[in-house]
Amino acid sequence: MRGNGALDLLGRSANCATEQEETAAGDSVSDEAARRRVTVHDVARAAGVSLATVDRVLNGRPGVRSATAEKVEEAIKTLGFSRDLNASLMARSRDLSVVFFIPDGSNEFMDALAEAVSRRAGPALSDRMHLSTQRIRALDTGALAAGLDALDPRSCDCAVIVTSEEPDILAAVEAATRRGIAVMTLVSDLPGSNRRHFIGIDNVAAGRTAASLLGRFLPQGGTVAVIAGSLHLRDHLERLEGFRQILSADFSTIDLLGPFEGHDERQETEALVANLLAENPKLSGIYNLGAGNAGLVSALKISGRAGNLRVIAHELTAPTREGLRNGAVDVVLDQNPDGEIREAIAAARALALGTSRTVATDPIEIGIFLRDNLR
Amino acid sequence: MRGNGALDLLGRSANCATEQEETAAGDSVSDEAARRRVTVHDVARAAGVSLATVDRVLNGRPGVRSATAEKVEEAIKTLGFSRDLNASLMARSRDLSVVFFIPDGSNEFMDALAEAVSRRAGPALSDRMHLSTQRIRALDTGALAAGLDALDPRSCDCAVIVTSEEPDILAAVEAATRRGIAVMTLVSDLPGSNRRHFIGIDNVAAGRTAASLLGRFLPQGGTVAVIAGSLHLRDHLERLEGFRQILSADFSTIDLLGPFEGHDERQETEALVANLLAENPKLSGIYNLGAGNAGLVSALKISGRAGNLRVIAHELTAPTREGLRNGAVDVVLDQNPDGEIREAIAAARALALGTSRTVATDPIEIGIFLRDNLR
DNA sequence: CCAATATTGAGGTACGTGCCTCATGACCTA
DNA sequence: TAGGTCATGAGGCACGTACCTCAATATTGG
């Protein structure tokens, strides 16, 4: 850092030499480097209007004749112009603000989602994104709707919600969208609403995967019990559907017992499993497609049969991790909350560009965890 | 877009009202919004120097006394200043350029990596990142070293390499680093080098997972054959190690046959598997921890025993997908090339900030695929 | 046709950083 | 002490966008 004035001169002349090298060697590099970024200036020139007009069109400000606006929009399409989100946020000296509405309660998976948000909040800040979380009492659709209604488009660009399908939520999503707030659904979709994007796993595939694994785990056949949280939940129903589908198609020697409802509660699930084990001494497997895994693991341990039957559960949380480690649980299907939040953030940026109505994100893979690949 | 001058006024007054609401309701939001970003100006003020000096320190330009430089660096630490990468790239009107060196040849996994790069190249451009790929003849360390040596720090900020451990590569990495190019390893690490980051899966865990699944698939015990590409490859050895570890610890009724070497070649692997099947009519499973899966699937199909033994392979490519679909392969362990490229890009940005010597990325999960959760 | 209004253009400042020039002062050496 | 080098400051222009003001047209209604 000191006394390298001479080095600097040396560096310059060296650069001149390598410049030629580069041009000779890597044509593609210099070609693409030369292709300048399309800016608002280019759009203005192409449309034959001033910068101010382009700006008015881009930001939906009044005072532009529709004929002129069309000229501008055509130029944007022709040139393939896309607003530079970073420059835009910088100019407004305003972060892109995303609010996550996540159910509160005893559900550890939801806690994992919330943790993933706060883990990414810091790093996201350096990309000019402000992430915040609001925990909503589970299944309290009124509270969620109120939360959405309270969002001010000037302090919130995008809302991400985890919700079941309810009319008042649909209305709130509609209203938020009209105010200019993009709404995305997470984990469970809201078909028929005008949410801009959905991020979650394919729950039918998850159910199929569970059946496929259990089938291979039990080549001699046997009886497998299925436990759901509630048969009113879309994702649980989908998992059940996939599970049944593969069992009946590929594993006819396996009998299905249930489904039972544990209501995603620790104690209820524990009682349910204890009862199941007592009444079915020859039970060879359990698929818990809902939550309440602490109860599942505890009942297995108390019964003394942990490790003697094949068990598959959902979501990699503290109780399922413990189950994997002590052998009570064989496989955990995980919906990768961290990846979901990552994609939600990416989608929020894409939506902020506002180029297209829909946005593409990487699909969320179903994570399959055994004791041996626990992260 | 037209005639909403009145609406605009309406919007403004409404905003004034909701502003108070917001301040009352969500304190955290307005608090954090008020916390201004730390800029070079703040650093200059805190260090009691001019902007030019801060700039000289930040960009390693000469002409700063070490005592002054220390003052600046202390101010940076105290304020927690971090260069705004987007503003920086914008000011230089220069994209962050990352070059991926990916082995060429018949390896479909490497093709998947290259495809992932080009798939992300477009979107990355809008974050001012320029991704390019150079295919290097597989195992041609000379070519890779030459490629690294040819990189000009003015047109390349970061190199990502897939390589085995060779002395000439180590030297080339060292040289590139000294020229100011950050080097990252992908898939297989290069310990002892000064690569800035490694992105890949835990291959020991992958081997353990394969053993754990096969063990559960074969509750009656049996004989399982193991095929590697080459026992000179670090990742293959690690997988074998993990596989043996779990098999001997947890599944004593399973006998291991091999390891055999198929050299990641289709034909060699096909002959190997055909021979294995012919000589071991009671073989109950195969774990191919290397490539050459087209040969594996073809031999199984020809033998007529596809579906009668449990088969686990690596990397979700065309032949393994086909194997999953037609039942010849039960499980594919995948190292998620797309995720690896995603994290490589994220790491390259983090390295460009140059704040810390090391960088944290999301770990790459081992993907476990059955026919039922194929993406 | 004139006045009122709507539309458009020109240009400035800001955001945070990079990079350049020029001027000033401190220090060292002959 | 003069001449030189070195360290530092001051300030400007650029990147791509947002947002503002003011002036200059264009259009419309009466």
mmCIF file of N, CA, C and O in Angstrom, chain A residues 78-152:
data_model
loop_
_atom_site.group_PDB
_atom_site.id
_atom_site.type_symbol
_atom_site.label_atom_id
_atom_site.label_comp_id
_atom_site.label_asym_id
_atom_site.label_seq_id
_atom_site.Cartn_x
_atom_site.Cartn_y
_atom_site.Cartn_z
ATOM 1 N N THR A 78 -39.020 -3.609 -27.766
ATOM 2 C CA THR A 78 -38.066 -3.796 -28.872
ATOM 3 C C THR A 78 -36.631 -3.895 -28.372
ATOM 4 O O THR A 78 -35.868 -4.766 -28.776
ATOM 5 N N LEU A 79 -36.284 -2.967 -27.476
ATOM 6 C CA LEU A 79 -34.907 -2.941 -26.993
ATOM 7 C C LEU A 79 -34.672 -3.979 -25.906
ATOM 8 O O LEU A 79 -33.532 -4.266 -25.541
ATOM 9 N N GLY A 80 -35.742 -4.531 -25.383
ATOM 10 C CA GLY A 80 -35.585 -5.475 -24.279
ATOM 11 C C GLY A 80 -35.113 -4.781 -23.018
ATOM 12 O O GLY A 80 -34.365 -5.333 -22.221
ATOM 13 N N PHE A 81 -35.554 -3.548 -22.869
ATOM 14 C CA PHE A 81 -35.140 -2.794 -21.683
ATOM 15 C C PHE A 81 -35.732 -3.388 -20.407
ATOM 16 O O PHE A 81 -36.870 -3.837 -20.370
ATOM 17 N N SER A 82 -34.899 -3.422 -19.394
ATOM 18 C CA SER A 82 -35.386 -3.826 -18.075
ATOM 19 C C SER A 82 -34.797 -2.874 -17.048
ATOM 20 O O SER A 82 -33.595 -2.637 -17.033
ATOM 21 N N ARG A 83 -35.637 -2.350 -16.232
ATOM 22 C CA ARG A 83 -35.216 -1.407 -15.205
ATOM 23 C C ARG A 83 -34.097 -2.021 -14.362
ATOM 24 O O ARG A 83 -34.147 -3.186 -13.990
ATOM 25 N N ASP A 84 -33.083 -1.260 -14.095
ATOM 26 C CA ASP A 84 -31.998 -1.725 -13.226
ATOM 27 C C ASP A 84 -32.453 -1.573 -11.781
ATOM 28 O O ASP A 84 -32.461 -0.487 -11.213
ATOM 29 N N LEU A 85 -32.818 -2.714 -11.185
ATOM 30 C CA LEU A 85 -33.423 -2.659 -9.850
ATOM 31 C C LEU A 85 -32.503 -2.004 -8.836
ATOM 32 O O LEU A 85 -32.939 -1.209 -8.003
ATOM 33 N N ASN A 86 -31.222 -2.297 -8.912
ATOM 34 C CA ASN A 86 -30.304 -1.751 -7.921
ATOM 35 C C ASN A 86 -30.180 -0.233 -8.060
ATOM 36 O O ASN A 86 -30.222 0.489 -7.067
ATOM 37 N N ALA A 87 -30.043 0.210 -9.290
ATOM 38 C CA ALA A 87 -29.953 1.659 -9.506
ATOM 39 C C ALA A 87 -31.250 2.328 -9.068
ATOM 40 O O ALA A 87 -31.239 3.409 -8.473
ATOM 41 N N SER A 88 -32.350 1.649 -9.354
ATOM 42 C CA SER A 88 -33.642 2.204 -8.997
ATOM 43 C C SER A 88 -33.785 2.366 -7.481
ATOM 44 O O SER A 88 -34.191 3.413 -6.985
ATOM 45 N N LEU A 89 -33.433 1.299 -6.773
ATOM 46 C CA LEU A 89 -33.539 1.367 -5.317
ATOM 47 C C LEU A 89 -32.583 2.412 -4.763
ATOM 48 O O LEU A 89 -32.908 3.137 -3.823
ATOM 49 N N MET A 90 -31.420 2.509 -5.375
ATOM 50 C CA MET A 90 -30.444 3.481 -4.914
ATOM 51 C C MET A 90 -30.975 4.890 -5.117
ATOM 52 O O MET A 90 -30.903 5.730 -4.217
ATOM 53 N N ALA A 91 -31.517 5.138 -6.280
ATOM 54 C CA ALA A 91 -32.011 6.472 -6.586
ATOM 55 C C ALA A 91 -33.122 6.878 -5.614
ATOM 56 O O ALA A 91 -33.206 8.029 -5.211
ATOM 57 N N ARG A 92 -33.951 5.893 -5.274
ATOM 58 C CA ARG A 92 -35.043 6.232 -4.353
ATOM 59 C C ARG A 92 -34.567 6.240 -2.909
ATOM 60 O O ARG A 92 -35.324 6.553 -2.012
ATOM 61 N N SER A 93 -33.313 5.823 -2.703
ATOM 62 C CA SER A 93 -32.766 5.569 -1.360
ATOM 63 C C SER A 93 -33.842 4.942 -0.475
ATOM 64 O O SER A 93 -34.259 5.475 0.539
ATOM 65 N N ARG A 94 -34.219 3.753 -0.944
ATOM 66 C CA ARG A 94 -35.337 3.065 -0.321
ATOM 67 C C ARG A 94 -35.086 1.590 -0.546
ATOM 68 O O ARG A 94 -34.710 1.174 -1.634
ATOM 69 N N ASP A 95 -35.236 0.786 0.517
ATOM 70 C CA ASP A 95 -35.042 -0.645 0.352
ATOM 71 C C ASP A 95 -36.320 -1.292 -0.154
ATOM 72 O O ASP A 95 -37.418 -0.765 0.039
ATOM 73 N N LEU A 96 -36.156 -2.413 -0.798
ATOM 74 C CA LEU A 96 -37.303 -3.213 -1.197
ATOM 75 C C LEU A 96 -37.771 -3.937 0.052
ATOM 76 O O LEU A 96 -37.017 -4.680 0.673
ATOM 77 N N SER A 97 -39.025 -3.713 0.419
ATOM 78 C CA SER A 97 -39.471 -4.244 1.703
ATOM 79 C C SER A 97 -40.418 -5.420 1.517
ATOM 80 O O SER A 97 -41.411 -5.332 0.803
ATOM 81 N N VAL A 98 -40.091 -6.526 2.146
ATOM 82 C CA VAL A 98 -40.897 -7.742 2.052
ATOM 83 C C VAL A 98 -41.359 -8.128 3.451
ATOM 84 O O VAL A 98 -40.545 -8.216 4.373
ATOM 85 N N VAL A 99 -42.653 -8.330 3.605
ATOM 86 C CA VAL A 99 -43.187 -8.737 4.907
ATOM 87 C C VAL A 99 -43.647 -10.186 4.828
ATOM 88 O O VAL A 99 -44.428 -10.550 3.946
ATOM 89 N N PHE A 100 -43.137 -10.998 5.741
ATOM 90 C CA PHE A 100 -43.539 -12.397 5.815
ATOM 91 C C PHE A 100 -44.567 -12.578 6.929
ATOM 92 O O PHE A 100 -44.299 -12.224 8.076
ATOM 93 N N PHE A 101 -45.717 -13.125 6.575
ATOM 94 C CA PHE A 101 -46.720 -13.461 7.588
ATOM 95 C C PHE A 101 -46.630 -14.958 7.856
ATOM 96 O O PHE A 101 -46.966 -15.769 6.990
ATOM 97 N N ILE A 102 -46.188 -15.309 9.041
ATOM 98 C CA ILE A 102 -45.947 -16.725 9.343
ATOM 99 C C ILE A 102 -46.741 -17.135 10.571
ATOM 100 O O ILE A 102 -46.720 -16.433 11.594
ATOM 101 N N PRO A 103 -47.455 -18.260 10.486
ATOM 102 C CA PRO A 103 -48.275 -18.717 11.608
ATOM 103 C C PRO A 103 -47.452 -18.891 12.878
ATOM 104 O O PRO A 103 -46.312 -19.338 12.839
ATOM 105 N N ASP A 104 -48.044 -18.536 13.973
ATOM 106 C CA ASP A 104 -47.413 -18.699 15.267
ATOM 107 C C ASP A 104 -48.042 -19.913 15.940
ATOM 108 O O ASP A 104 -49.057 -20.428 15.491
ATOM 109 N N GLY A 105 -47.447 -20.358 17.003
ATOM 110 C CA GLY A 105 -48.023 -21.494 17.725
ATOM 111 C C GLY A 105 -46.950 -22.514 18.021
ATOM 112 O O GLY A 105 -45.784 -22.167 18.168
ATOM 113 N N SER A 106 -47.332 -23.767 18.086
ATOM 114 C CA SER A 106 -46.372 -24.784 18.497
ATOM 115 C C SER A 106 -45.705 -25.457 17.309
ATOM 116 O O SER A 106 -44.937 -26.385 17.468
ATOM 117 N N ASN A 107 -45.997 -24.977 16.111
ATOM 118 C CA ASN A 107 -45.494 -25.648 14.921
ATOM 119 C C ASN A 107 -44.027 -25.287 14.654
ATOM 120 O O ASN A 107 -43.705 -24.172 14.274
ATOM 121 N N GLU A 108 -43.159 -26.254 14.845
ATOM 122 C CA GLU A 108 -41.731 -25.968 14.719
ATOM 123 C C GLU A 108 -41.327 -25.647 13.294
ATOM 124 O O GLU A 108 -40.336 -24.949 13.068
ATOM 125 N N PHE A 109 -42.050 -26.178 12.364
ATOM 126 C CA PHE A 109 -41.714 -25.879 10.970
ATOM 127 C C PHE A 109 -41.882 -24.391 10.690
ATOM 128 O O PHE A 109 -41.050 -23.767 10.018
ATOM 129 N N MET A 110 -42.941 -23.831 11.225
ATOM 130 C CA MET A 110 -43.168 -22.399 11.027
ATOM 131 C C MET A 110 -42.068 -21.583 11.706
ATOM 132 O O MET A 110 -41.636 -20.558 11.177
ATOM 133 N N ASP A 111 -41.617 -22.062 12.862
ATOM 134 C CA ASP A 111 -40.493 -21.392 13.508
ATOM 135 C C ASP A 111 -39.265 -21.424 12.601
ATOM 136 O O ASP A 111 -38.522 -20.444 12.506
ATOM 137 N N ALA A 112 -39.081 -22.564 11.948
ATOM 138 C CA ALA A 112 -37.922 -22.691 11.049
ATOM 139 C C ALA A 112 -38.022 -21.679 9.912
ATOM 140 O O ALA A 112 -37.018 -21.081 9.508
ATOM 141 N N LEU A 113 -39.230 -21.485 9.407
ATOM 142 C CA LEU A 113 -39.427 -20.481 8.359
ATOM 143 C C LEU A 113 -39.042 -19.094 8.874
ATOM 144 O O LEU A 113 -38.310 -18.347 8.211
ATOM 145 N N ALA A 114 -39.563 -18.769 10.051
ATOM 146 C CA ALA A 114 -39.286 -17.447 10.616
ATOM 147 C C ALA A 114 -37.797 -17.263 10.867
ATOM 148 O O ALA A 114 -37.233 -16.189 10.613
ATOM 149 N N GLU A 115 -37.146 -18.322 11.343
ATOM 150 C CA GLU A 115 -35.698 -18.231 11.571
ATOM 151 C C GLU A 115 -34.958 -18.016 10.262
ATOM 152 O O GLU A 115 -33.987 -17.263 10.206
ATOM 153 N N ALA A 116 -35.405 -18.709 9.242
ATOM 154 C CA ALA A 116 -34.757 -18.548 7.936
ATOM 155 C C ALA A 116 -34.862 -17.101 7.471
ATOM 156 O O ALA A 116 -33.914 -16.542 6.916
ATOM 157 N N VAL A 117 -36.005 -16.481 7.726
ATOM 158 C CA VAL A 117 -36.171 -15.072 7.336
ATOM 159 C C VAL A 117 -35.171 -14.209 8.083
ATOM 160 O O VAL A 117 -34.452 -13.403 7.480
ATOM 161 N N SER A 118 -35.082 -14.402 9.395
ATOM 162 C CA SER A 118 -34.189 -13.496 10.129
ATOM 163 C C SER A 118 -32.734 -13.796 9.812
ATOM 164 O O SER A 118 -31.904 -12.893 9.835
ATOM 165 N N ARG A 119 -32.428 -15.042 9.477
ATOM 166 C CA ARG A 119 -31.056 -15.365 9.108
ATOM 167 C C ARG A 119 -30.661 -14.640 7.823
ATOM 168 O O ARG A 119 -29.519 -14.239 7.648
ATOM 169 N N ARG A 120 -31.625 -14.467 6.939
ATOM 170 C CA ARG A 120 -31.302 -13.838 5.662
ATOM 171 C C ARG A 120 -31.503 -12.325 5.681
ATOM 172 O O ARG A 120 -31.141 -11.643 4.722
ATOM 173 N N ALA A 121 -32.088 -11.814 6.743
ATOM 174 C CA ALA A 121 -32.409 -10.384 6.779
ATOM 175 C C ALA A 121 -31.145 -9.537 6.679
ATOM 176 O O ALA A 121 -31.123 -8.533 5.964
ATOM 177 N N GLY A 122 -30.088 -9.950 7.383
ATOM 178 C CA GLY A 122 -28.849 -9.174 7.371
ATOM 179 C C GLY A 122 -28.226 -9.111 5.991
ATOM 180 O O GLY A 122 -28.073 -8.025 5.427
ATOM 181 N N PRO A 123 -27.857 -10.249 5.451
ATOM 182 C CA PRO A 123 -27.278 -10.264 4.104
ATOM 183 C C PRO A 123 -28.164 -9.580 3.063
ATOM 184 O O PRO A 123 -27.656 -8.888 2.186
ATOM 185 N N ALA A 124 -29.473 -9.760 3.194
ATOM 186 C CA ALA A 124 -30.384 -9.175 2.202
ATOM 187 C C ALA A 124 -30.260 -7.657 2.210
ATOM 188 O O ALA A 124 -30.426 -7.006 1.175
ATOM 189 N N LEU A 125 -29.958 -7.093 3.370
ATOM 190 C CA LEU A 125 -29.851 -5.644 3.499
ATOM 191 C C LEU A 125 -28.816 -5.075 2.529
ATOM 192 O O LEU A 125 -28.998 -3.974 1.995
ATOM 193 N N SER A 126 -27.761 -5.823 2.280
ATOM 194 C CA SER A 126 -26.732 -5.305 1.382
ATOM 195 C C SER A 126 -27.191 -5.403 -0.072
ATOM 196 O O SER A 126 -26.517 -4.907 -0.966
ATOM 197 N N ASP A 127 -28.312 -6.062 -0.318
ATOM 198 C CA ASP A 127 -28.929 -6.005 -1.637
ATOM 199 C C ASP A 127 -30.128 -5.072 -1.617
ATOM 200 O O ASP A 127 -31.033 -5.186 -2.442
ATOM 201 N N ARG A 128 -30.136 -4.193 -0.624
ATOM 202 C CA ARG A 128 -31.225 -3.224 -0.497
ATOM 203 C C ARG A 128 -32.575 -3.898 -0.358
ATOM 204 O O ARG A 128 -33.555 -3.503 -0.985
ATOM 205 N N MET A 129 -32.621 -4.951 0.450
ATOM 206 C CA MET A 129 -33.904 -5.582 0.740
ATOM 207 C C MET A 129 -34.121 -5.578 2.237
ATOM 208 O O MET A 129 -33.233 -5.937 2.999
ATOM 209 N N HIS A 130 -35.330 -5.188 2.615
ATOM 210 C CA HIS A 130 -35.661 -5.167 4.030
ATOM 211 C C HIS A 130 -36.695 -6.246 4.309
ATOM 212 O O HIS A 130 -37.822 -6.151 3.840
ATOM 213 N N LEU A 131 -36.291 -7.265 5.061
ATOM 214 C CA LEU A 131 -37.204 -8.369 5.363
ATOM 215 C C LEU A 131 -37.748 -8.216 6.777
ATOM 216 O O LEU A 131 -37.002 -7.931 7.712
ATOM 217 N N SER A 132 -39.057 -8.397 6.929
ATOM 218 C CA SER A 132 -39.595 -8.397 8.287
ATOM 219 C C SER A 132 -40.629 -9.504 8.415
ATOM 220 O O SER A 132 -41.178 -9.982 7.424
ATOM 221 N N THR A 133 -40.866 -9.907 9.641
ATOM 222 C CA THR A 133 -41.758 -11.028 9.890
ATOM 223 C C THR A 133 -42.884 -10.613 10.822
ATOM 224 O O THR A 133 -42.659 -9.871 11.772
ATOM 225 N N GLN A 134 -44.072 -11.076 10.521
ATOM 226 C CA GLN A 134 -45.182 -10.928 11.470
ATOM 227 C C GLN A 134 -45.737 -12.308 11.754
ATOM 228 O O GLN A 134 -46.159 -13.003 10.842
ATOM 229 N N ARG A 135 -45.700 -12.696 13.010
ATOM 230 C CA ARG A 135 -46.278 -13.990 13.354
ATOM 231 C C ARG A 135 -47.768 -13.803 13.573
ATOM 232 O O ARG A 135 -48.199 -12.881 14.277
ATOM 233 N N ILE A 136 -48.544 -14.693 12.964
ATOM 234 C CA ILE A 136 -49.999 -14.619 13.063
ATOM 235 C C ILE A 136 -50.483 -15.863 13.795
ATOM 236 O O ILE A 136 -50.011 -16.963 13.511
ATOM 237 N N ARG A 137 -51.412 -15.693 14.719
ATOM 238 C CA ARG A 137 -51.922 -16.856 15.447
ATOM 239 C C ARG A 137 -52.423 -17.884 14.430
ATOM 240 O O ARG A 137 -53.185 -17.550 13.519
ATOM 241 N N ALA A 138 -51.983 -19.126 14.576
ATOM 242 C CA ALA A 138 -52.285 -20.150 13.578
ATOM 243 C C ALA A 138 -53.780 -20.241 13.325
ATOM 244 O O ALA A 138 -54.594 -20.218 14.252
ATOM 245 N N LEU A 139 -54.120 -20.327 12.042
ATOM 246 C CA LEU A 139 -55.498 -20.492 11.592
ATOM 247 C C LEU A 139 -56.386 -19.281 11.875
ATOM 248 O O LEU A 139 -57.590 -19.316 11.638
ATOM 249 N N ASP A 140 -55.804 -18.197 12.396
ATOM 250 C CA ASP A 140 -56.586 -16.986 12.664
ATOM 251 C C ASP A 140 -56.632 -16.157 11.375
ATOM 252 O O ASP A 140 -55.841 -15.229 11.187
ATOM 253 N N THR A 141 -57.558 -16.501 10.500
ATOM 254 C CA THR A 141 -57.584 -15.832 9.202
ATOM 255 C C THR A 141 -57.928 -14.355 9.340
ATOM 256 O O THR A 141 -57.500 -13.541 8.538
ATOM 257 N N GLY A 142 -58.690 -14.027 10.366
ATOM 258 C CA GLY A 142 -59.018 -12.623 10.589
ATOM 259 C C GLY A 142 -57.771 -11.799 10.826
ATOM 260 O O GLY A 142 -57.605 -10.721 10.257
ATOM 261 N N ALA A 143 -56.891 -12.320 11.655
ATOM 262 C CA ALA A 143 -55.662 -11.595 11.964
ATOM 263 C C ALA A 143 -54.792 -11.440 10.718
ATOM 264 O O ALA A 143 -54.216 -10.375 10.488
ATOM 265 N N LEU A 144 -54.721 -12.486 9.930
ATOM 266 C CA LEU A 144 -53.924 -12.401 8.710
ATOM 267 C C LEU A 144 -54.513 -11.376 7.747
ATOM 268 O O LEU A 144 -53.792 -10.539 7.188
ATOM 269 N N ALA A 145 -55.831 -11.426 7.586
ATOM 270 C CA ALA A 145 -56.483 -10.467 6.695
ATOM 271 C C ALA A 145 -56.239 -9.046 7.195
ATOM 272 O O ALA A 145 -55.930 -8.138 6.412
ATOM 273 N N ALA A 146 -56.343 -8.851 8.502
ATOM 274 C CA ALA A 146 -56.108 -7.525 9.067
ATOM 275 C C ALA A 146 -54.668 -7.077 8.813
ATOM 276 O O ALA A 146 -54.414 -5.917 8.478
ATOM 277 N N GLY A 147 -53.757 -8.014 8.970
ATOM 278 C CA GLY A 147 -52.348 -7.703 8.715
ATOM 279 C C GLY A 147 -52.124 -7.258 7.280
ATOM 280 O O GLY A 147 -51.417 -6.285 7.020
ATOM 281 N N LEU A 148 -52.725 -7.977 6.371
ATOM 282 C CA LEU A 148 -52.592 -7.602 4.954
ATOM 283 C C LEU A 148 -53.209 -6.239 4.699
ATOM 284 O O LEU A 148 -52.638 -5.395 4.001
ATOM 285 N N ASP A 149 -54.377 -6.013 5.296
ATOM 286 C CA ASP A 149 -55.066 -4.742 5.083
ATOM 287 C C ASP A 149 -54.252 -3.563 5.606
ATOM 288 O O ASP A 149 -54.341 -2.455 5.089
ATOM 289 N N ALA A 150 -53.482 -3.812 6.648
ATOM 290 C CA ALA A 150 -52.736 -2.718 7.274
ATOM 291 C C ALA A 150 -51.480 -2.346 6.502
ATOM 292 O O ALA A 150 -50.829 -1.351 6.818
ATOM 293 N N LEU A 151 -51.120 -3.134 5.513
ATOM 294 C CA LEU A 151 -49.879 -2.851 4.782
ATOM 295 C C LEU A 151 -50.003 -1.587 3.939
ATOM 296 O O LEU A 151 -50.960 -1.417 3.193
ATOM 297 N N ASP A 152 -49.015 -0.726 4.085
ATOM 298 C CA ASP A 152 -48.968 0.504 3.308
ATOM 299 C C ASP A 152 -48.035 0.285 2.118
ATOM 300 O O ASP A 152 -46.870 -0.058 2.303
#
